[in-house]
Tab-separated table of C-alpha atoms in Angstrom:
chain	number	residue	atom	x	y	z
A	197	UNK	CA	80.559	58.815	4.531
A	198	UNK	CA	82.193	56.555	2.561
A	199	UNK	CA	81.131	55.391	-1.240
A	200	UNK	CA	80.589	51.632	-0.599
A	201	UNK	CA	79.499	48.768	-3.249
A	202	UNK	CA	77.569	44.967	-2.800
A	203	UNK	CA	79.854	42.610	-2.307
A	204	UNK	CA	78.075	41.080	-5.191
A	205	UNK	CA	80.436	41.830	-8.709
A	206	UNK	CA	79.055	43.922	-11.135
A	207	UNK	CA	77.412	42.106	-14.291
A	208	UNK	CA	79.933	41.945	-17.018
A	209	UNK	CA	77.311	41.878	-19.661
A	210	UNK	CA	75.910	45.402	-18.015
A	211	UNK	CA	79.657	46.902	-18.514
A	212	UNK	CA	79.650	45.817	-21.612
A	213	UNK	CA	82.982	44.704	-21.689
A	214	UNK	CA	84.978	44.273	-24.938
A	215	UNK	CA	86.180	41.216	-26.150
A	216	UNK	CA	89.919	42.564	-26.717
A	217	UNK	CA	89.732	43.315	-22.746
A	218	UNK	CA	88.282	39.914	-21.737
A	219	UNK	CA	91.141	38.092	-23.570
A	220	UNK	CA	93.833	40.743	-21.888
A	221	UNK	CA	92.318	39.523	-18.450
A	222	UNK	CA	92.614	36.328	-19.597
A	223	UNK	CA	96.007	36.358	-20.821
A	224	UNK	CA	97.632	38.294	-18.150
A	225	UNK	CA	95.900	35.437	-15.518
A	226	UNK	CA	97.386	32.548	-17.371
A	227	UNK	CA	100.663	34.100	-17.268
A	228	UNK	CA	100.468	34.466	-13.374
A	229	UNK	CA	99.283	31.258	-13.193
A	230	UNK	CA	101.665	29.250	-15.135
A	231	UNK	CA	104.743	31.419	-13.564
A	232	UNK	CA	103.735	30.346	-10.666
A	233	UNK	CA	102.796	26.790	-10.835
A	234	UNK	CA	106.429	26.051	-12.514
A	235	UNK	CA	108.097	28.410	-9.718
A	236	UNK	CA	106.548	26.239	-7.198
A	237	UNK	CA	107.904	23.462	-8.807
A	238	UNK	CA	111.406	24.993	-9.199
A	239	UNK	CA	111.104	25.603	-4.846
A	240	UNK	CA	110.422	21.754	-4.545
A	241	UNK	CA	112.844	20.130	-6.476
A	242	UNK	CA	115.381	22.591	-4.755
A	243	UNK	CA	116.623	24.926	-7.256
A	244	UNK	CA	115.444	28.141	-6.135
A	245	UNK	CA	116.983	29.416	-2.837
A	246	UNK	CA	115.133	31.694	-0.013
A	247	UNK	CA	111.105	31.699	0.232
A	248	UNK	CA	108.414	31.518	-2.237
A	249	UNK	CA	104.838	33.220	-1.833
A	250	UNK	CA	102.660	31.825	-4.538
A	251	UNK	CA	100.233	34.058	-5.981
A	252	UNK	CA	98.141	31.400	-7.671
A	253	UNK	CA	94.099	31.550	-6.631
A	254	UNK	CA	94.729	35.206	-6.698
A	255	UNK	CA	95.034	35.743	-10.406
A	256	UNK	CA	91.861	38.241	-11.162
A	257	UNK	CA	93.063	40.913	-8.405
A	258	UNK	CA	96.504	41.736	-10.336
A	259	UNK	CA	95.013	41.060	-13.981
A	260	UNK	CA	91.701	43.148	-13.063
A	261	UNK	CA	93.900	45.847	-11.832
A	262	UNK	CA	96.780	45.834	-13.994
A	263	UNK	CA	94.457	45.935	-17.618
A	264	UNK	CA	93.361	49.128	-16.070
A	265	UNK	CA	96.524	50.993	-15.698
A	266	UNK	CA	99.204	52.623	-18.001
A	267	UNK	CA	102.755	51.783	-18.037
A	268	UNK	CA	103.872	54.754	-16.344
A	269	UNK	CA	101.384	54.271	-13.535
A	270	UNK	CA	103.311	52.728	-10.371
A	271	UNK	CA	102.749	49.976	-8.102
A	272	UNK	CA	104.148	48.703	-5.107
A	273	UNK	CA	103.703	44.816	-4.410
A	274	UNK	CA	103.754	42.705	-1.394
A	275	UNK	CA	105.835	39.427	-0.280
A	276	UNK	CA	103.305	38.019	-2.545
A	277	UNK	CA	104.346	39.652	-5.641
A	278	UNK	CA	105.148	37.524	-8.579
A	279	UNK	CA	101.459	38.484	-10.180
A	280	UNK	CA	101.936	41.759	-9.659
A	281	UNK	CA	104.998	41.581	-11.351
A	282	UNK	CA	103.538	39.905	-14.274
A	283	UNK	CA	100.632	41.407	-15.086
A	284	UNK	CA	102.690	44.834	-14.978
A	285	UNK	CA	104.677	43.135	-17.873
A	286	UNK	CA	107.906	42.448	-16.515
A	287	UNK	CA	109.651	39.435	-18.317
A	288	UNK	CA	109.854	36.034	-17.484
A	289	UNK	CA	113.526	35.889	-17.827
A	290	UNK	CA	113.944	39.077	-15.853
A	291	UNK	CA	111.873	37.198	-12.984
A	292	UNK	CA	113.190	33.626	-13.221
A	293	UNK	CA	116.365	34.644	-13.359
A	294	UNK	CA	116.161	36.594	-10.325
A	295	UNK	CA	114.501	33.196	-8.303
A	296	UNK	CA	117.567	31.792	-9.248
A	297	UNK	CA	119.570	34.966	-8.379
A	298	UNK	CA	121.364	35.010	-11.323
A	299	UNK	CA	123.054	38.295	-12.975
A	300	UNK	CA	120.347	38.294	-15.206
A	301	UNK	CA	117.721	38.527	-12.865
A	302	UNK	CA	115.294	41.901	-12.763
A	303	UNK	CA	117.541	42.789	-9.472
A	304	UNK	CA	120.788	41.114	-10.893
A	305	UNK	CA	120.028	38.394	-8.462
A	306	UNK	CA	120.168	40.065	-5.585
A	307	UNK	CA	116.618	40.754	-4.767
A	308	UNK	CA	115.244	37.232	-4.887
A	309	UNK	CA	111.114	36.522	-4.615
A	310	UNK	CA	110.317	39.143	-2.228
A	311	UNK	CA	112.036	41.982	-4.036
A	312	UNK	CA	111.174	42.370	-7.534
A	313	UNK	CA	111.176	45.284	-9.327
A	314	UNK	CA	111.054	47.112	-12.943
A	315	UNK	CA	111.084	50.618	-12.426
A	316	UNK	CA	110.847	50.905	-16.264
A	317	UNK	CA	107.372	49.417	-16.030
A	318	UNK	CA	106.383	51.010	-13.125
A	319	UNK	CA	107.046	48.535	-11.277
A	320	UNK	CA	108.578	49.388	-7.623
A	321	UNK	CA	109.126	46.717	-6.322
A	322	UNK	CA	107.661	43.795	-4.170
A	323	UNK	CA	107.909	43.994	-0.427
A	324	UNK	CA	108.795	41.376	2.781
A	325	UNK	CA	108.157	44.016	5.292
A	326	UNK	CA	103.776	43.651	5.564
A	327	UNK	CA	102.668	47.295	4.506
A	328	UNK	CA	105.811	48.989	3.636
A	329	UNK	CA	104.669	49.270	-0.097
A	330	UNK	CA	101.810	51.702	1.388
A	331	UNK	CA	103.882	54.540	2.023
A	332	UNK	CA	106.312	54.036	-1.205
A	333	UNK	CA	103.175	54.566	-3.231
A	334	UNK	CA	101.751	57.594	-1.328
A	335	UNK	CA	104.746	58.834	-2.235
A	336	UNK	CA	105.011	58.267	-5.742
A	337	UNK	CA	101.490	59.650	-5.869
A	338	UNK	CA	102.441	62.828	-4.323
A	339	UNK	CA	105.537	63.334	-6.944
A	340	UNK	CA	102.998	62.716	-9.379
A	341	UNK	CA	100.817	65.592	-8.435
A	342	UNK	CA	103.820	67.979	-7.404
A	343	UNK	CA	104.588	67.644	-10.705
A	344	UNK	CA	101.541	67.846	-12.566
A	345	UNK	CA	101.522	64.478	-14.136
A	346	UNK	CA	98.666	62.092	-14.349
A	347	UNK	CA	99.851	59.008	-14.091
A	348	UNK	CA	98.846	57.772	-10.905
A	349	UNK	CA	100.224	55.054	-8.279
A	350	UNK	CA	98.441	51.746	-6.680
A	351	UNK	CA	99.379	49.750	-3.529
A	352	UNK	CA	98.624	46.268	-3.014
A	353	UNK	CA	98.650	44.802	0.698
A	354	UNK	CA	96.592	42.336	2.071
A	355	UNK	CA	93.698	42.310	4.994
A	356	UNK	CA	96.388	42.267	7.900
A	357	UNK	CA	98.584	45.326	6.508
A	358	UNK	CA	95.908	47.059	7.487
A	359	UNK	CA	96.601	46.594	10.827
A	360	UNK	CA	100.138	48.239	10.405
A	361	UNK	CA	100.975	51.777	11.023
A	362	UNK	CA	102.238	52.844	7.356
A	363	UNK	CA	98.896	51.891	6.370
A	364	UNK	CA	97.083	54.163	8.409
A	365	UNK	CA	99.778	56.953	8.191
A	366	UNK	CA	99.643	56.389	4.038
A	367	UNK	CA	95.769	56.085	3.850
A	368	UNK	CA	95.502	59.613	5.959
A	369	UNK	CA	98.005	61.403	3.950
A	370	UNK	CA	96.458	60.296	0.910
A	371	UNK	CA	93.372	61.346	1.537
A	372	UNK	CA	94.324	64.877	3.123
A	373	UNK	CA	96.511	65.369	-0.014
A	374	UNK	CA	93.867	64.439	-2.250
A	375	UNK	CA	96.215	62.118	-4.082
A	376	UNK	CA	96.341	60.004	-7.102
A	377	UNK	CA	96.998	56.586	-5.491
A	378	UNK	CA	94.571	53.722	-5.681
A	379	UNK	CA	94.353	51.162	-2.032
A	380	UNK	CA	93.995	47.681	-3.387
A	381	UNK	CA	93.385	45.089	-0.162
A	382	UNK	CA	93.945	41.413	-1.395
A	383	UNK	CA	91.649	39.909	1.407
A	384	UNK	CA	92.399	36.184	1.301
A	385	UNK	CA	91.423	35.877	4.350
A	386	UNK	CA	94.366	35.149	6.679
A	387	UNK	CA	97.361	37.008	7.449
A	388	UNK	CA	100.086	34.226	7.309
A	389	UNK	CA	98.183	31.793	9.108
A	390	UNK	CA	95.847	33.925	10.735
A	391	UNK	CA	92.162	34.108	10.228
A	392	UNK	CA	90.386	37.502	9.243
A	393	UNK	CA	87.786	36.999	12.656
A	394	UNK	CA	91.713	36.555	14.890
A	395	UNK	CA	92.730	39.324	13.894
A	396	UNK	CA	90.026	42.466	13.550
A	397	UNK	CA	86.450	42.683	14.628
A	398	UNK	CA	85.038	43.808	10.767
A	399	UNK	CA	83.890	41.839	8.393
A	400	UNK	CA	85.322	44.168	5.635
A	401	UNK	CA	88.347	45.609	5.662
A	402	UNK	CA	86.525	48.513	3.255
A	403	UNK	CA	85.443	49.779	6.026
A	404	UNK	CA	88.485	51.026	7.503
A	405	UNK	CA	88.599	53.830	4.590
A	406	UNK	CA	85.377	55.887	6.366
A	407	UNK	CA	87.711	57.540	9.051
A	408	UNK	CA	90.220	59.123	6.222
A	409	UNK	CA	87.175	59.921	4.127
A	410	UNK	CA	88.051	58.165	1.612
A	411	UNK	CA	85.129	56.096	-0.779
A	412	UNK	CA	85.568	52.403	-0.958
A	413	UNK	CA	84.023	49.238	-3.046
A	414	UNK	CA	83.987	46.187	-2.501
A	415	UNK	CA	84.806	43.572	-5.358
A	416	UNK	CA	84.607	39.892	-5.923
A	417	UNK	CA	88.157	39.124	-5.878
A	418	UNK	CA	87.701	35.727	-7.927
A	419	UNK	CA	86.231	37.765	-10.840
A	420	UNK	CA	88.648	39.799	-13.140
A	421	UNK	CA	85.642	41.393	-14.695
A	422	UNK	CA	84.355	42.777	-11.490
A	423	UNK	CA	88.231	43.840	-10.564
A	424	UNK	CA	88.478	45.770	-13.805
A	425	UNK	CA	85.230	47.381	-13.780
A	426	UNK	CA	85.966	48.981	-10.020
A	427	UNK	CA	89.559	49.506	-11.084
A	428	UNK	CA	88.392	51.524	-14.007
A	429	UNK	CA	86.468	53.507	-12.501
A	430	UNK	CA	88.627	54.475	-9.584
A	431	UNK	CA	91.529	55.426	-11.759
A	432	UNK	CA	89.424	57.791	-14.121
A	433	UNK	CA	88.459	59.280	-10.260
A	434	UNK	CA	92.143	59.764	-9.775
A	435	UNK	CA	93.223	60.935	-12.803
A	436	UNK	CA	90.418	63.640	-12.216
A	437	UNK	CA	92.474	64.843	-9.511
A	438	UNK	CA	89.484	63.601	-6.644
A	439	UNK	CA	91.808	61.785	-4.811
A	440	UNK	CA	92.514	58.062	-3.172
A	441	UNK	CA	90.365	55.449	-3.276
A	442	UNK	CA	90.106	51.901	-1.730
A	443	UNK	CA	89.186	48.472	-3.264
A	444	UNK	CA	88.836	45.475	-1.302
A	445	UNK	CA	89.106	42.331	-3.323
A	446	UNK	CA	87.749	39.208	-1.518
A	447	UNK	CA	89.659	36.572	-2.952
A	448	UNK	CA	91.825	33.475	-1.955
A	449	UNK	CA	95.183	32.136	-2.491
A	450	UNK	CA	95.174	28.239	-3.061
A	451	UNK	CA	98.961	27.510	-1.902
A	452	UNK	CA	100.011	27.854	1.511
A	453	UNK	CA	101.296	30.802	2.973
A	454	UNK	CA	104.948	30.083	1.598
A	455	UNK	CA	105.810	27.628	-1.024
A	456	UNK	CA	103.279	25.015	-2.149
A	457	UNK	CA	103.834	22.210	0.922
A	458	UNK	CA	103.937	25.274	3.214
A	459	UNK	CA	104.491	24.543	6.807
A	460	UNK	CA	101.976	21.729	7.085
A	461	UNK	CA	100.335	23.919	9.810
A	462	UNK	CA	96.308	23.130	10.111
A	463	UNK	CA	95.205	26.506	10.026
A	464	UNK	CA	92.707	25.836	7.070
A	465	UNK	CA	90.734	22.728	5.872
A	466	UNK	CA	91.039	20.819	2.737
A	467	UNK	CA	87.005	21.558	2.259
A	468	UNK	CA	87.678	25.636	2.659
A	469	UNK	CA	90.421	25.504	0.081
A	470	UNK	CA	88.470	22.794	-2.725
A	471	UNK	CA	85.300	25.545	-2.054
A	472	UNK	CA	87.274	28.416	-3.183
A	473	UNK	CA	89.108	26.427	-6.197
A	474	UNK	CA	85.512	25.792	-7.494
A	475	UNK	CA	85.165	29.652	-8.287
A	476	UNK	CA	88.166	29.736	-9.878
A	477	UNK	CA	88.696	33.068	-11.718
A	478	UNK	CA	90.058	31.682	-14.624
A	479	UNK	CA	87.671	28.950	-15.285
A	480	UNK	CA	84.952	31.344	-14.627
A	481	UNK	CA	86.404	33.920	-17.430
A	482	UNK	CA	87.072	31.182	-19.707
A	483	UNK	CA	82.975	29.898	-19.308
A	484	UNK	CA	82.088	33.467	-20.079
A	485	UNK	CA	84.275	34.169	-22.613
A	486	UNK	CA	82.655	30.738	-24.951
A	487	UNK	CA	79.392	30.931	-23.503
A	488	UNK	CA	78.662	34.937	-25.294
A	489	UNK	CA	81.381	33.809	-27.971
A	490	UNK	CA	84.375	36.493	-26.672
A	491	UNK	CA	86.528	33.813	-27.561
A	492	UNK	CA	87.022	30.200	-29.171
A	493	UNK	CA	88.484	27.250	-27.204
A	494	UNK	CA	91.093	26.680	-29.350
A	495	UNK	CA	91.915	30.409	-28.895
A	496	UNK	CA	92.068	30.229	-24.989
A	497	UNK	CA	94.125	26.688	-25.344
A	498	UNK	CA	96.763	28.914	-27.407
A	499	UNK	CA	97.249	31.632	-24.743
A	500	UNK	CA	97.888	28.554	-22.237
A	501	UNK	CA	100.389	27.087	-24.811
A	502	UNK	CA	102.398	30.041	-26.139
A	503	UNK	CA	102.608	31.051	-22.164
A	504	UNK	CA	103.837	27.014	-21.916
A	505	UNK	CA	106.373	27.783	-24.291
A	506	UNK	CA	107.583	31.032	-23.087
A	507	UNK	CA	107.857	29.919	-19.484
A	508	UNK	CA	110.316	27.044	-20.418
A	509	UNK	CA	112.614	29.458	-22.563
A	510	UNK	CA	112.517	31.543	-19.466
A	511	UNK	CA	113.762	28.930	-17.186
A	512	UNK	CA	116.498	28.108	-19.623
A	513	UNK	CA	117.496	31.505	-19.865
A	514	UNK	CA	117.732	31.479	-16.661
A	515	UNK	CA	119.775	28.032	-15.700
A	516	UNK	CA	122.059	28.821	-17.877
A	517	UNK	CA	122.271	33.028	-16.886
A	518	UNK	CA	125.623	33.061	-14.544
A	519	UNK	CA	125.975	33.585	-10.821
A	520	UNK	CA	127.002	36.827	-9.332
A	521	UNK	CA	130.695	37.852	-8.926
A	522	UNK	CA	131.561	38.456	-5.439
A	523	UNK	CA	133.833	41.346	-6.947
A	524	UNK	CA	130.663	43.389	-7.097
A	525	UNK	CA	129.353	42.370	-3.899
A	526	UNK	CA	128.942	46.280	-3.122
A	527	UNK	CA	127.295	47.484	-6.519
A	528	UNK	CA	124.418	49.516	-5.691
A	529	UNK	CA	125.177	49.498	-2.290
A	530	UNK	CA	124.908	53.022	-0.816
A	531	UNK	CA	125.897	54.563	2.613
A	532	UNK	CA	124.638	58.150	3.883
């Protein structure tokens, strides 16, 4: 039977949470958040080519998650994987740069939004194909524990990856295996344009975990606090060598499914999207974090500045980084 949570988030205040993590959380949303607000911009005003999944509503999943891990832990990302990417720490001249697929991008420009990756970080890479990162981490899991290492790996996917066969495949091996890797669902509630209720006949994707055995919680995705907590303690279950475990993580992304104008298809309403912006996980960290005294306004004002200033050195970096030389159009390009 599987180990399942409320859907109500822990109380910080029980967890007594340190202050040094609350402003990591904080930081590490603020950076998504900014990266992606001026990437969106970038995609409108035409300077970034190819598509553009915004992250931004989503913040406290990747923070929540990422605060929780080491460096040499592993993740594998999703179309939607700019937070990922920066809440695992990789730079934002590495990442602009690559939007603009410039030589200096994280993939020398050839990887673009969707493809991401910092294997020095752990980072392996964002994914267009809907669950492929699944069996890339079950993987990594399994060298992990063939090799008697404890770093462990984490997948992110979202509610309708679920419905995909490497999912299923991945979460069964994993759980047979007994193996290091942590299943992190990022329910916003539609796949593409979708609906949840269009799609499956549960209310929680959490559920799905019961027929591999494996335990699952449930988390309020729009609280970083209540990420981390269930983050935590899955990855000191892992390290322990007791195997997978799932987290779903009810949140909401505010953009449309690509870019910020989207396709101007009404799948949502205006009211739907304005009621999840009003639980917005950074506003709620940053009422927290004054109201027991964590931090100081003009402390949380400097993290949004200094990530101001470091954003718009990035996108210099990056306009001026040059564009690939078609004389190494078949660099890393391998045949078997």
């Amino acid at each position: 039977m599987a180990q399942r949570a409320s859907k109500k988030s822990a109380d910080p205040a029980a967890n007594h949470t340190s202050a040094q993590v609350v402003r990591d959380l904080h930081e590490r949303m603020v950076r998504i958040r900014l990266f992606e607000t001026e990437a969106g911009k970038l995609m409108e005003a035409g300077k970034l080519p190819g598509f553009l999944h915004l992250y931004v509503g989503q913040e406290a999943v990747a923070a929540g998650v990422m605060a929780a891990l080491r460096d040499d832990d592993q993740i594998t990302s999703t179309h939607r994987g700019h937070g990922h990417a920066v809440a695992k720490g990789v730079s934002f001249k590495h990442m602009y740069s690559e939007l603009y697929g410039r030589v200096t991008g994280a993939c020398l420009g050839r990887g673009g939004s969707m493809h991401i990756n910092d294997v020095s970080l752990g980072m392996l890479g964002a994914n267009g194909i809907v669950g492929a990162g699944v069996p890339i981490a079950v993987g990594a899991a399994f060298a992990a524990q063939y090799r008697g290492e404890d770093n462990i790996a984490v997948t992110f996917f979202g509610d309708g990856a679920t419905n995909i066969g490497s999912f299923h495949e991945g979460a069964n091996m994993a759980a047979i295996l007994r193996l290091p890797v942590l299943f992190i669902c990022e329910n916003n509630g539609y796949a593409e344009f979708t609906p949840q209720s269009k799609h499956m006949l549960i209310t929680d994707v959490a559920e799905r975990a019961a027929s591999y055995g494996m335990p699952s919680v449930i988390v309020d995705g729009m609280d970083a606090l209540a990420v981390h907590q269930a983050t935590v303690e899955a990855v000191a279950r892992a390290r322990a060598g007791e195997g997978p475990m799932f987290i779903e993580a009810k949140t909401y992304r505010y953009y449309d499914h690509q870019g910020v104008k989207g396709l101007r298809h009404p799948y949502r309403s205006d009211a739907e999207v304005e009621e999840w912006k009003a639980r917005d996980a950074i506003d709620l960290l940053e009422a927290r974090a004054l109201a027991d005294g964590t931090a100081t306004r003009a402390e949380l004002d400097d993290t949004w500045q200094r990530t101001r200033d470091e954003i718009a050195e990035a996108i210099a970096y990056a306009e001026a980084s040059p564009l690939p030389d078609t004389a190494d159009l078949l660099l890393n390009v391998y045949s078997g």
